Amino acid sequence: MIDYDLNKIKILPADHIALKDYDYAVGVDKKNKVLEKMVFGLITAGVLVLIYYTIKDAEERNKKQN
């Protein structure tokens, strides 16, 4: 069994500046992921609408020709 010397470990208080920066960085990273997913969703919806109307217009042109 490995014996660890726990006397060298220092515990940071909850309001330490390093932890505040970490929370801020994690929060920013989460916001960036949400924004990335939202932009991807909007682009996907736009492409689907464009494809839908392209097919719809093509069908209407075919009906007018017949």
Short mmCIF file of the N, C-alpha and C atoms (twelve columns), coordinates in Angstrom:
data_MODEL
# 
_entry.id   MODEL 
# 
loop_
_atom_site.group_PDB 
_atom_site.id 
_atom_site.type_symbol 
_atom_site.label_atom_id 
_atom_site.label_alt_id 
_atom_site.label_comp_id 
_atom_site.label_asym_id 
_atom_site.label_seq_id 
_atom_site.Cartn_x 
_atom_site.Cartn_y 
_atom_site.Cartn_z 
_atom_site.pdbx_PDB_model_num 
ATOM 1   N N  . MET A 1  0.840   -1.178 0.000   1 
ATOM 2   C CA . MET A 1  0.000   0.000  0.000   1 
ATOM 3   C C  . MET A 1  0.886   1.241  0.000   1 
ATOM 4   N N  . ILE A 2  0.486   2.254  -0.785  1 
ATOM 5   C CA . ILE A 2  1.267   3.482  -0.878  1 
ATOM 6   C C  . ILE A 2  0.843   4.417  0.241   1 
ATOM 7   N N  . ASP A 3  1.846   4.964  0.902   1 
ATOM 8   C CA . ASP A 3  1.570   5.883  2.006   1 
ATOM 9   C C  . ASP A 3  1.779   7.310  1.514   1 
ATOM 10  N N  . TYR A 4  0.751   8.133  1.611   1 
ATOM 11  C CA . TYR A 4  0.817   9.523  1.175   1 
ATOM 12  C C  . TYR A 4  1.039   10.429 2.373   1 
ATOM 13  N N  . ASP A 5  1.880   11.435 2.175   1 
ATOM 14  C CA . ASP A 5  2.100   12.436 3.217   1 
ATOM 15  C C  . ASP A 5  1.094   13.559 3.006   1 
ATOM 16  N N  . LEU A 6  0.048   13.590 3.815   1 
ATOM 17  C CA . LEU A 6  -1.016  14.567 3.665   1 
ATOM 18  C C  . LEU A 6  -0.714  15.898 4.344   1 
ATOM 19  N N  . ASN A 7  0.420   16.008 4.999   1 
ATOM 20  C CA . ASN A 7  0.764   17.254 5.688   1 
ATOM 21  C C  . ASN A 7  1.090   18.370 4.701   1 
ATOM 22  N N  . LYS A 8  1.495   18.035 3.481   1 
ATOM 23  C CA . LYS A 8  1.889   19.039 2.502   1 
ATOM 24  C C  . LYS A 8  0.683   19.617 1.752   1 
ATOM 25  N N  . ILE A 9  -0.456  19.022 1.889   1 
ATOM 26  C CA . ILE A 9  -1.648  19.471 1.163   1 
ATOM 27  C C  . ILE A 9  -2.235  20.690 1.863   1 
ATOM 28  N N  . LYS A 10 -2.469  21.736 1.064   1 
ATOM 29  C CA . LYS A 10 -3.093  22.942 1.605   1 
ATOM 30  C C  . LYS A 10 -4.475  23.061 0.983   1 
ATOM 31  N N  . ILE A 11 -5.444  23.339 1.798   1 
ATOM 32  C CA . ILE A 11 -6.819  23.477 1.328   1 
ATOM 33  C C  . ILE A 11 -7.112  24.962 1.154   1 
ATOM 34  N N  . LEU A 12 -7.620  25.305 -0.025  1 
ATOM 35  C CA . LEU A 12 -7.949  26.696 -0.302  1 
ATOM 36  C C  . LEU A 12 -9.329  27.016 0.262   1 
ATOM 37  N N  . PRO A 13 -9.497  28.214 0.790   1 
ATOM 38  C CA . PRO A 13 -10.837 28.602 1.252   1 
ATOM 39  C C  . PRO A 13 -11.779 28.764 0.057   1 
ATOM 40  N N  . ALA A 14 -13.066 28.677 0.302   1 
ATOM 41  C CA . ALA A 14 -14.047 28.697 -0.773  1 
ATOM 42  C C  . ALA A 14 -14.066 30.022 -1.523  1 
ATOM 43  N N  . ASP A 15 -13.650 31.111 -0.875  1 
ATOM 44  C CA . ASP A 15 -13.676 32.403 -1.554  1 
ATOM 45  C C  . ASP A 15 -12.303 32.796 -2.110  1 
ATOM 46  N N  . HIS A 16 -11.409 31.850 -2.277  1 
ATOM 47  C CA . HIS A 16 -10.074 32.127 -2.807  1 
ATOM 48  C C  . HIS A 16 -10.184 32.578 -4.262  1 
ATOM 49  N N  . ILE A 17 -9.305  33.494 -4.679  1 
ATOM 50  C CA . ILE A 17 -9.373  34.072 -6.017  1 
ATOM 51  C C  . ILE A 17 -9.174  33.005 -7.110  1 
ATOM 52  N N  . ALA A 18 -8.383  31.991 -6.835  1 
ATOM 53  C CA . ALA A 18 -8.171  30.934 -7.837  1 
ATOM 54  C C  . ALA A 18 -9.463  30.182 -8.112  1 
ATOM 55  N N  . LEU A 19 -10.240 29.936 -7.088  1 
ATOM 56  C CA . LEU A 19 -11.509 29.240 -7.273  1 
ATOM 57  C C  . LEU A 19 -12.524 30.129 -7.970  1 
ATOM 58  N N  . LYS A 20 -12.490 31.431 -7.695  1 
ATOM 59  C CA . LYS A 20 -13.401 32.348 -8.376  1 
ATOM 60  C C  . LYS A 20 -13.087 32.383 -9.866  1 
ATOM 61  N N  . ASP A 21 -11.799 32.428 -10.213 1 
ATOM 62  C CA . ASP A 21 -11.409 32.411 -11.623 1 
ATOM 63  C C  . ASP A 21 -11.828 31.107 -12.280 1 
ATOM 64  N N  . TYR A 22 -11.691 30.002 -11.572 1 
ATOM 65  C CA . TYR A 22 -12.081 28.703 -12.125 1 
ATOM 66  C C  . TYR A 22 -13.586 28.667 -12.380 1 
ATOM 67  N N  . ASP A 23 -14.365 29.144 -11.425 1 
ATOM 68  C CA . ASP A 23 -15.824 29.185 -11.609 1 
ATOM 69  C C  . ASP A 23 -16.190 30.067 -12.790 1 
ATOM 70  N N  . TYR A 24 -15.512 31.192 -12.926 1 
ATOM 71  C CA . TYR A 24 -15.773 32.099 -14.045 1 
ATOM 72  C C  . TYR A 24 -15.437 31.411 -15.369 1 
ATOM 73  N N  . ALA A 25 -14.286 30.745 -15.419 1 
ATOM 74  C CA . ALA A 25 -13.869 30.070 -16.654 1 
ATOM 75  C C  . ALA A 25 -14.836 28.949 -17.007 1 
ATOM 76  N N  . VAL A 26 -15.289 28.189 -16.025 1 
ATOM 77  C CA . VAL A 26 -16.240 27.110 -16.277 1 
ATOM 78  C C  . VAL A 26 -17.563 27.695 -16.747 1 
ATOM 79  N N  . GLY A 27 -17.990 28.782 -16.143 1 
ATOM 80  C CA . GLY A 27 -19.240 29.426 -16.555 1 
ATOM 81  C C  . GLY A 27 -19.163 29.947 -17.975 1 
ATOM 82  N N  . VAL A 28 -18.049 30.557 -18.337 1 
ATOM 83  C CA . VAL A 28 -17.868 31.065 -19.697 1 
ATOM 84  C C  . VAL A 28 -17.844 29.910 -20.679 1 
ATOM 85  N N  . ASP A 29 -17.177 28.832 -20.314 1 
ATOM 86  C CA . ASP A 29 -17.110 27.668 -21.199 1 
ATOM 87  C C  . ASP A 29 -18.499 27.087 -21.427 1 
ATOM 88  N N  . LYS A 30 -19.317 27.012 -20.377 1 
ATOM 89  C CA . LYS A 30 -20.685 26.501 -20.522 1 
ATOM 90  C C  . LYS A 30 -21.511 27.419 -21.411 1 
ATOM 91  N N  . LYS A 31 -21.371 28.739 -21.233 1 
ATOM 92  C CA . LYS A 31 -22.105 29.690 -22.071 1 
ATOM 93  C C  . LYS A 31 -21.681 29.542 -23.529 1 
ATOM 94  N N  . ASN A 32 -20.382 29.368 -23.765 1 
ATOM 95  C CA . ASN A 32 -19.898 29.218 -25.131 1 
ATOM 96  C C  . ASN A 32 -20.464 27.961 -25.781 1 
ATOM 97  N N  . LYS A 33 -20.568 26.882 -25.019 1 
ATOM 98  C CA . LYS A 33 -21.128 25.647 -25.564 1 
ATOM 99  C C  . LYS A 33 -22.602 25.813 -25.885 1 
ATOM 100 N N  . VAL A 34 -23.330 26.507 -25.023 1 
ATOM 101 C CA . VAL A 34 -24.749 26.745 -25.269 1 
ATOM 102 C C  . VAL A 34 -24.922 27.614 -26.512 1 
ATOM 103 N N  . LEU A 35 -24.114 28.669 -26.636 1 
ATOM 104 C CA . LEU A 35 -24.198 29.527 -27.811 1 
ATOM 105 C C  . LEU A 35 -23.833 28.764 -29.077 1 
ATOM 106 N N  . GLU A 36 -22.826 27.911 -28.971 1 
ATOM 107 C CA . GLU A 36 -22.421 27.107 -30.128 1 
ATOM 108 C C  . GLU A 36 -23.553 26.181 -30.571 1 
ATOM 109 N N  . LYS A 37 -24.218 25.537 -29.624 1 
ATOM 110 C CA . LYS A 37 -25.327 24.654 -29.962 1 
ATOM 111 C C  . LYS A 37 -26.504 25.436 -30.524 1 
ATOM 112 N N  . MET A 38 -26.746 26.641 -29.986 1 
ATOM 113 C CA . MET A 38 -27.842 27.458 -30.468 1 
ATOM 114 C C  . MET A 38 -27.595 27.915 -31.908 1 
ATOM 115 N N  . VAL A 39 -26.380 28.345 -32.206 1 
ATOM 116 C CA . VAL A 39 -26.045 28.766 -33.567 1 
ATOM 117 C C  . VAL A 39 -26.149 27.584 -34.517 1 
ATOM 118 N N  . PHE A 40 -25.665 26.436 -34.101 1 
ATOM 119 C CA . PHE A 40 -25.765 25.241 -34.937 1 
ATOM 120 C C  . PHE A 40 -27.227 24.889 -35.209 1 
ATOM 121 N N  . GLY A 41 -28.073 25.003 -34.203 1 
ATOM 122 C CA . GLY A 41 -29.500 24.728 -34.365 1 
ATOM 123 C C  . GLY A 41 -30.165 25.708 -35.318 1 
ATOM 124 N N  . LEU A 42 -29.819 26.985 -35.206 1 
ATOM 125 C CA . LEU A 42 -30.386 27.985 -36.105 1 
ATOM 126 C C  . LEU A 42 -29.958 27.746 -37.552 1 
ATOM 127 N N  . ILE A 43 -28.704 27.412 -37.747 1 
ATOM 128 C CA . ILE A 43 -28.219 27.128 -39.106 1 
ATOM 129 C C  . ILE A 43 -28.923 25.901 -39.666 1 
ATOM 130 N N  . THR A 44 -29.074 24.872 -38.853 1 
ATOM 131 C CA . THR A 44 -29.752 23.653 -39.300 1 
ATOM 132 C C  . THR A 44 -31.204 23.947 -39.661 1 
ATOM 133 N N  . ALA A 45 -31.886 24.723 -38.832 1 
ATOM 134 C CA . ALA A 45 -33.280 25.074 -39.123 1 
ATOM 135 C C  . ALA A 45 -33.376 25.881 -40.414 1 
ATOM 136 N N  . GLY A 46 -32.460 26.810 -40.615 1 
ATOM 137 C CA . GLY A 46 -32.451 27.600 -41.844 1 
ATOM 138 C C  . GLY A 46 -32.245 26.754 -43.085 1 
ATOM 139 N N  . VAL A 47 -31.334 25.800 -42.998 1 
ATOM 140 C CA . VAL A 47 -31.074 24.916 -44.142 1 
ATOM 141 C C  . VAL A 47 -32.297 24.045 -44.426 1 
ATOM 142 N N  . LEU A 48 -32.933 23.543 -43.390 1 
ATOM 143 C CA . LEU A 48 -34.125 22.711 -43.591 1 
ATOM 144 C C  . LEU A 48 -35.263 23.508 -44.222 1 
ATOM 145 N N  . VAL A 49 -35.458 24.745 -43.773 1 
ATOM 146 C CA . VAL A 49 -36.501 25.594 -44.365 1 
ATOM 147 C C  . VAL A 49 -36.176 25.889 -45.825 1 
ATOM 148 N N  . LEU A 50 -34.922 26.162 -46.115 1 
ATOM 149 C CA . LEU A 50 -34.505 26.425 -47.494 1 
ATOM 150 C C  . LEU A 50 -34.763 25.215 -48.381 1 
ATOM 151 N N  . ILE A 51 -34.424 24.032 -47.908 1 
ATOM 152 C CA . ILE A 51 -34.666 22.803 -48.680 1 
ATOM 153 C C  . ILE A 51 -36.162 22.593 -48.876 1 
ATOM 154 N N  . TYR A 52 -36.954 22.808 -47.836 1 
ATOM 155 C CA . TYR A 52 -38.407 22.630 -47.924 1 
ATOM 156 C C  . TYR A 52 -38.998 23.536 -49.006 1 
ATOM 157 N N  . TYR A 53 -38.640 24.823 -48.967 1 
ATOM 158 C CA . TYR A 53 -39.214 25.750 -49.946 1 
ATOM 159 C C  . TYR A 53 -38.684 25.502 -51.351 1 
ATOM 160 N N  . THR A 54 -37.467 25.027 -51.494 1 
ATOM 161 C CA . THR A 54 -36.937 24.689 -52.808 1 
ATOM 162 C C  . THR A 54 -37.723 23.533 -53.407 1 
ATOM 163 N N  . ILE A 55 -37.996 22.515 -52.620 1 
ATOM 164 C CA . ILE A 55 -38.780 21.370 -53.099 1 
ATOM 165 C C  . ILE A 55 -40.210 21.800 -53.407 1 
ATOM 166 N N  . LYS A 56 -40.790 22.634 -52.543 1 
ATOM 167 C CA . LYS A 56 -42.162 23.104 -52.738 1 
ATOM 168 C C  . LYS A 56 -42.280 23.916 -54.032 1 
ATOM 169 N N  . ASP A 57 -41.322 24.804 -54.281 1 
ATOM 170 C CA . ASP A 57 -41.341 25.599 -55.512 1 
ATOM 171 C C  . ASP A 57 -41.174 24.719 -56.744 1 
ATOM 172 N N  . ALA A 58 -40.328 23.717 -56.663 1 
ATOM 173 C CA . ALA A 58 -40.126 22.811 -57.795 1 
ATOM 174 C C  . ALA A 58 -41.407 22.030 -58.093 1 
ATOM 175 N N  . GLU A 59 -42.111 21.597 -57.061 1 
ATOM 176 C CA . GLU A 59 -43.371 20.877 -57.268 1 
ATOM 177 C C  . GLU A 59 -44.428 21.786 -57.891 1 
ATOM 178 N N  . GLU A 60 -44.475 23.053 -57.456 1 
ATOM 179 C CA . GLU A 60 -45.439 23.993 -58.036 1 
ATOM 180 C C  . GLU A 60 -45.133 24.268 -59.505 1 
ATOM 181 N N  . ARG A 61 -43.857 24.379 -59.866 1 
ATOM 182 C CA . ARG A 61 -43.491 24.584 -61.262 1 
ATOM 183 C C  . ARG A 61 -43.890 23.387 -62.114 1 
ATOM 184 N N  . ASN A 62 -43.705 22.182 -61.566 1 
ATOM 185 C CA . ASN A 62 -44.077 20.979 -62.293 1 
ATOM 186 C C  . ASN A 62 -45.602 20.908 -62.506 1 
ATOM 187 N N  . LYS A 63 -46.379 21.348 -61.519 1 
ATOM 188 C CA . LYS A 63 -47.853 21.329 -61.651 1 
ATOM 189 C C  . LYS A 63 -48.293 22.350 -62.708 1 
ATOM 190 N N  . LYS A 64 -47.647 23.499 -62.770 1 
ATOM 191 C CA . LYS A 64 -48.015 24.519 -63.765 1 
ATOM 192 C C  . LYS A 64 -47.680 24.072 -65.184 1 
ATOM 193 N N  . GLN A 65 -46.608 23.299 -65.343 1 
ATOM 194 C CA . GLN A 65 -46.209 22.827 -66.672 1 
ATOM 195 C C  . GLN A 65 -47.135 21.739 -67.189 1 
ATOM 196 N N  . ASN A 66 -47.711 20.968 -66.302 1 
ATOM 197 C CA . ASN A 66 -48.585 19.858 -66.726 1 
ATOM 198 C C  . ASN A 66 -49.942 20.309 -66.985 1 
# 
